[in-house]
Short mmCIF file of C-alpha atoms and ligand atoms in Angstrom, two decimals:
data_model
loop_
_atom_site.label_atom_id
_atom_site.label_comp_id
_atom_site.label_asym_id
_atom_site.label_seq_id
_atom_site.Cartn_x
_atom_site.Cartn_y
_atom_site.Cartn_z
CA MET A 1433 0.00 0.00 0.00
CA ARG A 1434 1.20 3.51 -0.84
CA LYS A 1435 0.77 5.96 2.00
CA VAL A 1436 -0.82 9.28 0.95
CA MET A 1437 -0.55 11.99 3.61
CA VAL A 1438 -3.60 14.25 3.27
CA ALA A 1439 -2.69 17.59 4.85
CA TYR A 1440 -5.19 20.41 5.41
CA GLY A 1441 -6.09 23.06 7.94
CA THR A 1442 -9.10 25.26 7.12
CA ARG A 1443 -12.83 24.76 6.55
CA PRO A 1444 -12.83 24.89 2.73
CA GLU A 1445 -9.87 22.51 2.48
CA ALA A 1446 -11.64 20.08 4.85
CA ILE A 1447 -14.82 20.14 2.74
CA LYS A 1448 -12.95 19.59 -0.53
CA MET A 1449 -10.59 16.94 0.88
CA ALA A 1450 -13.36 14.89 2.56
CA PRO A 1451 -14.55 13.03 -0.58
CA VAL A 1452 -10.91 12.20 -1.43
CA VAL A 1453 -10.12 10.92 2.07
CA LEU A 1454 -13.20 8.69 1.99
CA ALA A 1455 -12.33 7.41 -1.51
CA LEU A 1456 -8.67 6.79 -0.55
CA ALA A 1457 -9.85 4.60 2.32
CA GLU A 1458 -11.62 2.41 -0.29
CA SER A 1459 -8.58 2.08 -2.60
CA ARG A 1460 -6.83 -1.30 -2.87
CA HIS A 1461 -3.50 0.38 -3.53
CA LEU A 1462 -3.50 3.56 -1.43
CA GLU A 1463 -4.07 4.42 2.22
CA PRO A 1464 -4.74 7.91 3.64
CA VAL A 1465 -2.97 9.39 6.66
CA VAL A 1466 -4.86 12.55 7.60
CA VAL A 1467 -2.83 15.37 9.15
CA VAL A 1468 -4.63 18.56 10.10
CA THR A 1469 -2.61 21.66 10.83
CA GLY A 1470 -5.39 23.21 12.88
CA GLN A 1471 -5.05 26.57 11.07
CA HIS A 1472 -8.79 26.66 11.79
CA ARG A 1473 -10.28 24.91 14.85
CA GLN A 1474 -14.07 24.81 15.31
CA MET A 1475 -14.69 25.46 11.59
CA LEU A 1476 -12.36 22.55 10.71
CA ASP A 1477 -13.55 20.10 13.36
CA GLN A 1478 -17.17 20.77 12.32
CA VAL A 1479 -16.43 19.44 8.81
CA ASN A 1480 -14.34 16.45 9.91
CA GLY A 1481 -17.16 15.49 12.29
CA LEU A 1482 -19.78 15.67 9.53
CA PHE A 1483 -17.78 13.35 7.23
CA GLY A 1484 -16.64 11.04 10.05
CA ILE A 1485 -12.94 11.79 9.47
CA ARG A 1486 -10.56 11.33 12.43
CA PRO A 1487 -7.15 12.88 11.76
CA ALA A 1488 -4.14 10.75 12.69
CA ARG A 1489 -2.24 13.89 13.67
CA ASP A 1490 -3.18 17.44 14.61
CA LEU A 1491 -0.59 20.23 14.69
CA ASP A 1492 -3.03 22.57 16.47
CA VAL A 1493 -1.30 25.72 15.19
CA ILE A 1494 -4.24 28.12 15.61
CA ARG A 1495 -3.80 31.29 17.67
CA PRO A 1496 -6.22 34.21 18.05
CA ARG A 1497 -5.50 36.87 15.41
CA GLN A 1498 -2.68 34.77 13.98
CA GLU A 1499 -0.46 36.44 11.42
CA LEU A 1500 0.70 34.87 8.17
CA HIS A 1501 4.33 34.44 9.22
CA GLU A 1502 3.27 32.74 12.46
CA VAL A 1503 1.04 30.20 10.70
CA THR A 1504 3.84 29.62 8.18
CA GLN A 1505 6.49 28.94 10.83
CA ARG A 1506 4.31 26.66 12.91
CA VAL A 1507 3.03 24.62 9.97
CA LEU A 1508 6.54 24.23 8.52
CA ALA A 1509 7.96 22.97 11.80
CA GLY A 1510 4.99 20.69 12.56
CA MET A 1511 4.75 19.22 9.06
CA THR A 1512 8.49 18.47 8.98
CA GLU A 1513 8.18 16.48 12.19
CA VAL A 1514 5.19 14.39 11.01
CA LEU A 1515 6.75 13.82 7.56
CA ARG A 1516 9.88 12.43 9.22
CA ALA A 1517 7.80 10.23 11.52
CA GLU A 1518 5.37 8.92 8.87
CA ARG A 1519 7.53 8.84 5.69
CA PRO A 1520 4.55 8.97 3.29
CA ASP A 1521 4.85 8.17 -0.44
CA ALA A 1522 3.10 11.43 -1.37
CA VAL A 1523 1.53 14.48 0.29
CA LEU A 1524 -1.82 15.73 -0.96
CA VAL A 1525 -2.62 19.42 -0.43
CA GLN A 1526 -5.68 21.38 -1.55
CA GLY A 1527 -6.26 24.91 -2.77
CA ASP A 1528 -4.35 28.03 -1.78
CA THR A 1529 -4.23 28.60 1.96
CA THR A 1530 -1.08 29.05 4.00
CA THR A 1531 -1.46 25.45 5.17
CA THR A 1532 -1.51 24.34 1.52
CA MET A 1533 1.62 26.17 0.43
CA VAL A 1534 3.64 25.43 3.58
CA ALA A 1535 2.70 21.73 3.77
CA ALA A 1536 3.82 21.45 0.13
CA LEU A 1537 7.09 23.22 0.94
CA ALA A 1538 7.74 20.94 3.93
CA ALA A 1539 7.12 17.88 1.72
CA PHE A 1540 9.46 19.23 -0.95
CA TYR A 1541 12.21 19.75 1.64
CA GLU A 1542 11.75 16.09 2.66
CA LYS A 1543 11.78 15.02 -1.03
CA VAL A 1544 8.25 13.64 -0.78
CA PRO A 1545 6.21 14.19 -3.99
CA VAL A 1546 3.41 16.75 -3.69
CA VAL A 1547 0.00 16.30 -5.31
CA HIS A 1548 -2.07 19.48 -5.63
CA LEU A 1549 -5.85 19.24 -5.57
CA GLU A 1550 -7.72 22.21 -7.12
CA ALA A 1551 -4.62 23.24 -9.04
CA GLY A 1552 -4.40 26.02 -11.62
CA LEU A 1553 -6.76 28.73 -10.33
CA ARG A 1554 -5.38 32.17 -11.17
CA THR A 1555 -6.36 35.83 -11.12
CA HIS A 1556 -2.88 36.88 -12.34
CA ASP A 1557 -3.00 39.63 -9.68
CA ARG A 1558 -0.49 38.91 -6.92
CA TYR A 1559 -2.28 40.91 -4.19
CA ASN A 1560 -5.82 39.86 -5.04
CA PRO A 1561 -6.66 37.52 -3.44
CA PHE A 1562 -3.89 37.96 -0.88
CA PRO A 1563 -2.02 35.77 -0.08
CA GLU A 1564 -3.87 33.03 -1.98
CA GLU A 1565 -2.76 33.93 -5.53
CA ILE A 1566 0.89 33.52 -4.60
CA ASN A 1567 0.21 30.51 -2.34
CA ARG A 1568 -1.28 28.61 -5.27
CA ARG A 1569 1.42 29.65 -7.74
CA LEU A 1570 4.13 28.47 -5.33
CA THR A 1571 2.25 25.22 -4.72
CA SER A 1572 2.18 24.62 -8.49
CA GLN A 1573 5.98 24.94 -8.54
CA LEU A 1574 6.32 22.46 -5.67
CA ALA A 1575 3.86 19.83 -6.94
CA SER A 1576 4.55 16.82 -9.16
CA LEU A 1577 0.91 16.00 -10.00
CA HIS A 1578 -1.72 18.70 -10.56
CA LEU A 1579 -5.42 17.86 -10.20
CA ALA A 1580 -7.11 20.74 -12.03
CA PRO A 1581 -10.86 21.20 -11.49
CA THR A 1582 -11.67 22.51 -14.99
CA SER A 1583 -10.13 22.94 -18.43
CA VAL A 1584 -9.68 26.66 -17.63
CA SER A 1585 -7.46 25.79 -14.66
CA ARG A 1586 -5.59 23.17 -16.73
CA ASP A 1587 -4.87 25.78 -19.41
CA ASN A 1588 -3.51 28.17 -16.76
CA LEU A 1589 -1.04 25.47 -15.68
CA LEU A 1590 0.00 24.70 -19.25
CA ARG A 1591 0.61 28.41 -19.87
CA ASP A 1592 2.91 28.33 -16.82
CA GLY A 1593 4.97 25.72 -18.67
CA LEU A 1594 3.95 22.57 -16.80
CA ASP A 1595 4.16 19.22 -18.57
CA PRO A 1596 0.65 18.31 -19.83
CA SER A 1597 1.13 14.70 -18.70
CA ASP A 1598 1.37 15.93 -15.07
CA VAL A 1599 -2.03 17.70 -15.21
CA VAL A 1600 -5.40 15.92 -14.92
CA VAL A 1601 -8.84 17.58 -15.14
CA THR A 1602 -10.93 16.03 -12.37
CA GLY A 1603 -13.80 18.42 -11.62
CA ASN A 1604 -13.94 20.07 -8.21
CA THR A 1605 -14.43 17.72 -5.25
CA VAL A 1606 -16.60 20.39 -3.60
CA ILE A 1607 -19.46 19.19 -5.82
CA ASP A 1608 -18.94 15.60 -4.58
CA ALA A 1609 -19.13 16.92 -0.99
CA LEU A 1610 -22.18 19.07 -1.69
CA LEU A 1611 -24.17 16.30 -3.39
CA ASP A 1612 -23.24 13.95 -0.56
CA VAL A 1613 -24.54 16.21 2.25
CA VAL A 1614 -27.65 17.25 0.33
CA ALA A 1615 -28.53 13.58 -0.30
CA ARG A 1616 -28.13 12.73 3.39
CA GLU A 1617 -31.03 15.08 4.31
CA LEU A 1618 -29.65 15.65 7.81
CA PRO A 1619 -31.79 17.41 10.40
CA LEU A 1620 -31.19 21.16 10.76
CA GLU A 1621 -28.70 21.94 13.54
CA ASP A 1622 -28.96 25.70 14.00
CA PRO A 1623 -32.44 26.72 15.22
CA ALA A 1624 -31.92 30.19 13.69
CA LEU A 1625 -32.53 28.64 10.27
CA ALA A 1626 -36.22 28.24 11.11
CA VAL A 1627 -36.49 31.88 10.00
CA LEU A 1628 -36.01 30.76 6.37
CA ASP A 1629 -39.33 28.96 6.38
CA GLY A 1630 -41.16 30.40 3.38
CA ARG A 1631 -39.62 33.89 3.57
CA PRO A 1632 -37.46 35.29 0.77
CA ALA A 1633 -33.84 35.24 1.86
CA VAL A 1634 -30.44 36.62 0.92
CA LEU A 1635 -27.44 34.67 2.23
CA VAL A 1636 -24.37 36.79 2.98
CA THR A 1637 -20.77 35.74 3.77
CA SER A 1638 -17.57 37.75 3.81
CA HIS A 1639 -14.14 36.95 5.18
CA ARG A 1640 -11.33 37.67 2.70
CA ARG A 1641 -8.20 39.49 3.85
CA GLU A 1642 -8.26 42.00 0.99
CA SER A 1643 -11.80 42.98 2.11
CA TRP A 1644 -10.81 43.70 5.73
CA GLY A 1645 -11.50 47.27 6.84
CA GLU A 1646 -13.18 49.68 4.42
CA PRO A 1647 -14.45 47.21 1.77
CA MET A 1648 -16.08 45.05 4.45
CA ALA A 1649 -17.56 48.13 6.15
CA ARG A 1650 -19.15 49.10 2.83
CA THR A 1651 -20.61 45.59 2.51
CA ALA A 1652 -22.10 45.89 5.99
CA SER A 1653 -23.65 49.29 5.16
CA ALA A 1654 -25.09 47.89 1.94
CA VAL A 1655 -26.70 44.96 3.79
CA ALA A 1656 -28.10 47.33 6.42
CA ARG A 1657 -29.66 49.51 3.70
CA LEU A 1658 -31.10 46.49 1.90
CA ALA A 1659 -32.57 45.14 5.15
CA LYS A 1660 -34.43 48.43 5.65
CA GLU A 1661 -35.64 48.57 2.04
CA PHE A 1662 -36.79 44.92 2.01
CA PRO A 1663 -38.30 44.32 5.48
CA GLU A 1664 -40.00 41.08 4.39
CA THR A 1665 -36.71 39.57 3.24
CA VAL A 1666 -34.37 37.78 5.66
CA PHE A 1667 -30.68 38.60 5.40
CA LEU A 1668 -28.89 35.57 6.84
CA LEU A 1669 -25.24 36.10 7.74
CA PRO A 1670 -23.31 33.10 9.09
CA ALA A 1671 -20.31 34.99 10.47
CA HIS A 1672 -16.74 33.72 10.12
CA LEU A 1673 -15.04 33.28 13.53
CA ASN A 1674 -12.23 35.70 12.68
CA PRO A 1675 -12.58 38.63 15.14
CA THR A 1676 -11.11 41.03 12.53
CA VAL A 1677 -14.11 40.22 10.32
CA ARG A 1678 -16.74 40.32 13.07
CA GLU A 1679 -15.64 43.70 14.45
CA VAL A 1680 -16.33 45.40 11.11
CA LEU A 1681 -19.16 43.38 9.63
CA LEU A 1682 -21.52 42.96 12.56
CA PRO A 1683 -21.93 46.32 14.43
CA PRO A 1684 -23.75 48.13 11.54
CA LEU A 1685 -26.26 45.25 11.42
CA GLU A 1686 -27.21 45.26 15.09
CA GLY A 1687 -30.87 45.92 15.91
CA LEU A 1688 -32.17 45.09 12.42
CA ALA A 1689 -34.97 42.55 12.94
CA ASN A 1690 -34.63 40.91 9.53
CA VAL A 1691 -30.84 40.46 9.72
CA VAL A 1692 -30.03 37.11 11.28
CA VAL A 1693 -26.39 36.63 12.29
CA THR A 1694 -25.26 33.12 13.22
CA ASP A 1695 -22.00 31.38 14.04
CA PRO A 1696 -20.48 29.36 11.19
CA LEU A 1697 -23.12 26.87 10.08
CA SER A 1698 -22.41 23.17 9.74
CA TYR A 1699 -21.85 22.33 6.07
CA SER A 1700 -25.20 20.53 5.86
CA ASP A 1701 -27.02 23.54 7.36
CA PHE A 1702 -25.16 25.89 5.02
CA ALA A 1703 -26.12 23.79 1.99
CA ARG A 1704 -29.74 23.98 3.18
CA ALA A 1705 -29.46 27.75 3.64
CA MET A 1706 -28.08 28.17 0.10
CA ALA A 1707 -30.94 26.10 -1.30
CA ALA A 1708 -33.52 28.14 0.66
CA SER A 1709 -32.11 31.55 -0.35
CA SER A 1710 -32.93 33.40 -3.51
CA VAL A 1711 -29.67 35.37 -3.76
CA LEU A 1712 -26.13 34.77 -2.45
CA LEU A 1713 -23.89 37.73 -1.69
CA THR A 1714 -20.39 36.50 -0.92
CA ASP A 1715 -16.63 36.77 -1.28
CA SER A 1716 -16.18 33.03 -0.71
CA GLY A 1717 -14.48 30.86 -3.29
CA GLY A 1718 -16.34 27.67 -2.43
CA VAL A 1719 -19.76 29.33 -2.56
CA GLN A 1720 -19.05 30.52 -6.14
CA GLU A 1721 -18.60 26.87 -7.08
CA GLU A 1722 -21.53 25.39 -5.16
CA ALA A 1723 -24.32 27.89 -5.81
CA PRO A 1724 -24.44 27.48 -9.61
CA SER A 1725 -25.24 23.79 -9.23
CA LEU A 1726 -28.14 24.76 -6.93
CA GLY A 1727 -29.40 27.28 -9.50
CA LYS A 1728 -28.77 30.30 -7.25
CA PRO A 1729 -27.51 33.68 -8.51
CA VAL A 1730 -24.27 34.74 -6.83
CA LEU A 1731 -23.11 38.33 -6.49
CA VAL A 1732 -19.41 38.32 -5.65
CA LEU A 1733 -18.05 40.97 -3.28
CA ARG A 1734 -14.70 41.09 -5.04
CA ASP A 1735 -13.04 42.91 -7.93
CA ASN A 1736 -11.77 39.79 -9.65
CA THR A 1737 -12.17 36.02 -9.46
CA GLU A 1738 -10.09 32.95 -10.16
CA ARG A 1739 -13.35 31.16 -10.95
CA PRO A 1740 -14.48 32.62 -14.30
CA GLU A 1741 -16.46 29.55 -15.41
CA ALA A 1742 -19.71 30.48 -13.66
CA VAL A 1743 -19.32 34.14 -14.67
CA THR A 1744 -19.22 32.94 -18.28
CA ALA A 1745 -22.24 30.73 -17.64
CA GLY A 1746 -24.09 33.80 -16.33
CA THR A 1747 -24.92 32.66 -12.78
CA VAL A 1748 -22.10 34.57 -11.02
CA ARG A 1749 -21.52 38.31 -11.28
CA LEU A 1750 -18.68 40.38 -9.82
CA VAL A 1751 -20.07 43.42 -8.00
CA GLY A 1752 -17.12 44.38 -5.77
CA THR A 1753 -17.83 46.29 -2.56
CA ASP A 1754 -19.14 49.63 -3.79
CA GLU A 1755 -22.11 50.21 -1.48
CA ARG A 1756 -24.43 51.61 -4.15
CA LEU A 1757 -23.62 48.90 -6.67
CA VAL A 1758 -24.19 46.13 -4.11
CA VAL A 1759 -27.56 47.63 -3.10
CA GLU A 1760 -28.64 48.08 -6.73
CA SER A 1761 -27.55 44.59 -7.78
CA VAL A 1762 -29.33 42.82 -4.92
CA SER A 1763 -32.43 45.03 -5.33
CA GLU A 1764 -32.63 44.18 -9.02
CA LEU A 1765 -32.55 40.44 -8.33
CA LEU A 1766 -35.21 40.79 -5.61
CA THR A 1767 -37.62 42.86 -7.72
CA ASP A 1768 -37.07 42.02 -11.40
CA PRO A 1769 -38.11 38.43 -12.25
CA ALA A 1770 -36.53 38.63 -15.73
CA ALA A 1771 -33.16 39.70 -14.29
CA TYR A 1772 -33.48 36.95 -11.68
CA ASP A 1773 -34.35 34.22 -14.18
CA ALA A 1774 -31.44 35.25 -16.40
CA MET A 1775 -29.03 34.35 -13.57
CA ALA A 1776 -30.86 31.57 -11.71
CA ARG A 1777 -29.94 28.61 -13.89
CA ALA A 1778 -28.57 25.35 -12.58
CA VAL A 1779 -25.20 24.90 -14.28
CA ASN A 1780 -22.33 22.62 -13.37
CA PRO A 1781 -19.09 24.06 -14.71
CA TYR A 1782 -17.20 22.87 -11.62
CA GLY A 1783 -18.07 19.21 -11.31
CA ASP A 1784 -20.41 16.28 -11.69
CA GLY A 1785 -19.95 14.73 -8.25
CA ARG A 1786 -17.35 12.21 -9.57
CA ALA A 1787 -14.17 14.22 -8.99
CA ALA A 1788 -12.88 12.07 -6.11
CA PRO A 1789 -12.74 8.80 -8.12
CA ARG A 1790 -10.85 10.67 -10.87
CA CYS A 1791 -8.37 11.94 -8.25
CA ILE A 1792 -7.83 8.43 -6.86
CA ALA A 1793 -7.33 7.03 -10.38
CA ALA A 1794 -4.83 9.82 -11.14
CA LEU A 1795 -2.92 9.01 -7.93
CA GLU A 1796 -2.89 5.29 -8.71
CA HIS A 1797 -1.60 6.08 -12.20
CA PHE A 1798 1.05 8.33 -10.63
CA PHE A 1799 2.29 5.35 -8.58
CA GLY A 1800 2.08 3.02 -11.60
CA VAL A 1801 -0.67 0.85 -10.11
CA GLY A 1802 -3.72 1.96 -12.12
CA GLU A 1803 -5.17 3.84 -15.05
CA ARG A 1804 -6.58 7.37 -15.18
CA LEU A 1805 -10.32 7.85 -15.77
CA PRO A 1806 -11.71 10.04 -18.58
CA GLU A 1807 -11.32 13.71 -17.63
CA PHE A 1808 -14.18 15.88 -16.34
CA ALA A 1809 -16.05 17.85 -18.98
CA PRO A 1810 -19.19 19.82 -18.03
C1 LIG B 3071 -8.11 31.26 5.86
C2 LIG B 3071 -7.31 31.23 4.55
C3 LIG B 3071 -8.18 31.66 3.40
C4 LIG B 3071 -9.48 30.87 3.34
C5 LIG B 3071 -10.17 30.95 4.69
C6 LIG B 3071 -11.41 30.09 4.70
C7 LIG B 3071 -4.91 31.79 4.65
C8 LIG B 3071 -3.90 32.88 4.66
N1 LIG B 3071 -6.20 32.19 4.65
O1 LIG B 3071 -8.41 32.64 6.12
O2 LIG B 3071 -7.47 31.45 2.17
O3 LIG B 3071 -10.30 31.40 2.34
O4 LIG B 3071 -9.28 30.48 5.71
O5 LIG B 3071 -12.27 30.42 5.75
O6 LIG B 3071 -4.55 30.64 4.65
N2 LIG B 3071 -10.75 31.44 13.85
C9 LIG B 3071 -11.23 30.79 14.95
N3 LIG B 3071 -11.71 29.51 14.81
C10 LIG B 3071 -11.73 28.87 13.62
C11 LIG B 3071 -11.27 29.55 12.49
C12 LIG B 3071 -10.75 30.84 12.62
O7 LIG B 3071 -11.22 31.31 16.04
O8 LIG B 3071 -12.19 27.72 13.55
C13 LIG B 3071 -10.22 32.83 14.00
C14 LIG B 3071 -8.88 32.87 14.75
O9 LIG B 3071 -8.87 33.99 15.56
C15 LIG B 3071 -7.86 33.06 13.62
C16 LIG B 3071 -8.65 33.91 12.65
O10 LIG B 3071 -9.98 33.38 12.70
O11 LIG B 3071 -6.71 33.72 14.09
C17 LIG B 3071 -8.17 33.88 11.23
O12 LIG B 3071 -7.96 32.57 10.72
P1 LIG B 3071 -6.91 32.35 9.50
O13 LIG B 3071 -6.91 30.90 9.12
O14 LIG B 3071 -5.59 32.94 9.83
O15 LIG B 3071 -7.48 33.22 8.33
P2 LIG B 3071 -8.85 33.16 7.56
O16 LIG B 3071 -9.26 34.58 7.33
O17 LIG B 3071 -9.78 32.22 8.20
N1 LIG B 3072 -19.61 27.12 4.62
C1 LIG B 3072 -20.11 26.41 5.71
N2 LIG B 3072 -20.67 27.11 6.74
C2 LIG B 3072 -20.76 28.45 6.75
C3 LIG B 3072 -20.22 29.17 5.64
C4 LIG B 3072 -19.64 28.48 4.60
O1 LIG B 3072 -20.06 25.17 5.72
O2 LIG B 3072 -21.29 29.03 7.71
C5 LIG B 3072 -18.95 26.37 3.51
C6 LIG B 3072 -19.39 26.74 2.11
O3 LIG B 3072 -20.47 25.96 1.67
C7 LIG B 3072 -18.12 26.46 1.29
C8 LIG B 3072 -17.01 26.72 2.28
O4 LIG B 3072 -17.58 26.69 3.57
O5 LIG B 3072 -18.03 25.08 0.90
C9 LIG B 3072 -16.39 28.05 1.98
O6 LIG B 3072 -15.54 28.42 3.00
P1 LIG B 3072 -14.97 29.89 3.14
O7 LIG B 3072 -15.91 30.85 2.53
O8 LIG B 3072 -14.59 30.05 4.56
O9 LIG B 3072 -13.61 29.81 2.31
P2 LIG B 3072 -13.24 30.02 0.77
O10 LIG B 3072 -14.02 29.05 -0.04
O11 LIG B 3072 -13.51 31.46 0.44
O12 LIG B 3072 -11.77 29.73 0.75
#
């Protein structure tokens, strides 16, 4: 058996790794060893609990208001120790967080091959998103096998000069995870979601570093204005646990009866909330991938995106954080059925729910013990 160390640390990595961990456990040739860095804590444990994943090792690096260099140092030291103890045949990392880039670097230093899941996303703007654009470019340099979610991401990697035989288009495993939790029809966990019963709803999330401060304050003002203009509509805001986010985003929304702020929702509750909402207003990467397959229009609180596929398909629109533009864009979707219908189409540019088996086949092929599956095409 080849030992594949699956290393991750934040909520979105946990969601997107879960289908791969479960599929690795079924492989006849590969076995997973799950190492979490603990860059996130409650938001990470919540996801592992939902998918029944028990990490073999936990670096527990999280600190309140941690800075990038601190996470980097702690993950590098912790990963080096577990790599030396476990001696895996490959390390699998996902996405573009600090955990991703540093776990890949630690593996490279130990001469363990790196496999990158969700490879090839690019904005070509080094500070936007920060630090993710550079994290993923560095991870591409460190990796030996690149699992690209779409043909757009594959083409980005080929333009960077990577060998086409090292790149496989798998679809995004987030769609595997989403279809899995939706099919399980789990009972609602957060009682606050009862408010969605039959009322029109807008789901709001915001957490990105480049939005901290002014841009996030403008988002909060826009939501406050919308809540006053649309008193029958619920504005549901599951707030990220980062205090830097909460301090700016939440105070302007206090006292508004139709703004419901919750702690981070379990993934199954969040999937339910997306399905029950008519509009999603977000700066999240994962939500831009999930919502199109649920047929929900997404307005993205950013100036650019590394996920152009759903923009092309018409279900995702970049609105940035200009207060007036956010208010106008949400208002239009809430009041103009033609504008709404033009965006609310179920499309699946990111996956068909079969990304994890393609990843396992690509890994088996990498080790010379299996064949790749046909690539994902929407
Ligand atoms: C991180 C990733 C970002 C990803 C996001 C997903 C980096 C640099 N950033 O950003 O790419 O989109 O996760 O959410 O890798 N906290 C808790 N409990 C938790 C999680 C966070 O208390 O379970 C608080 C802590 O105070 C922590 C702070 O949030 O210091 C920030 O967490 P951090 O991982 O550094 O940054 P994120 O903004 O979450
Ligand atoms: N999500 C969740 N609970 C929440 C908010 C988001 O489970 O309260 C899920 C969401 O469905 C998506 C992922 O978390 O799969 C996105 O995480 P986040 O926005 O933190 O990170 P990003 O995708 O921007 O890196």
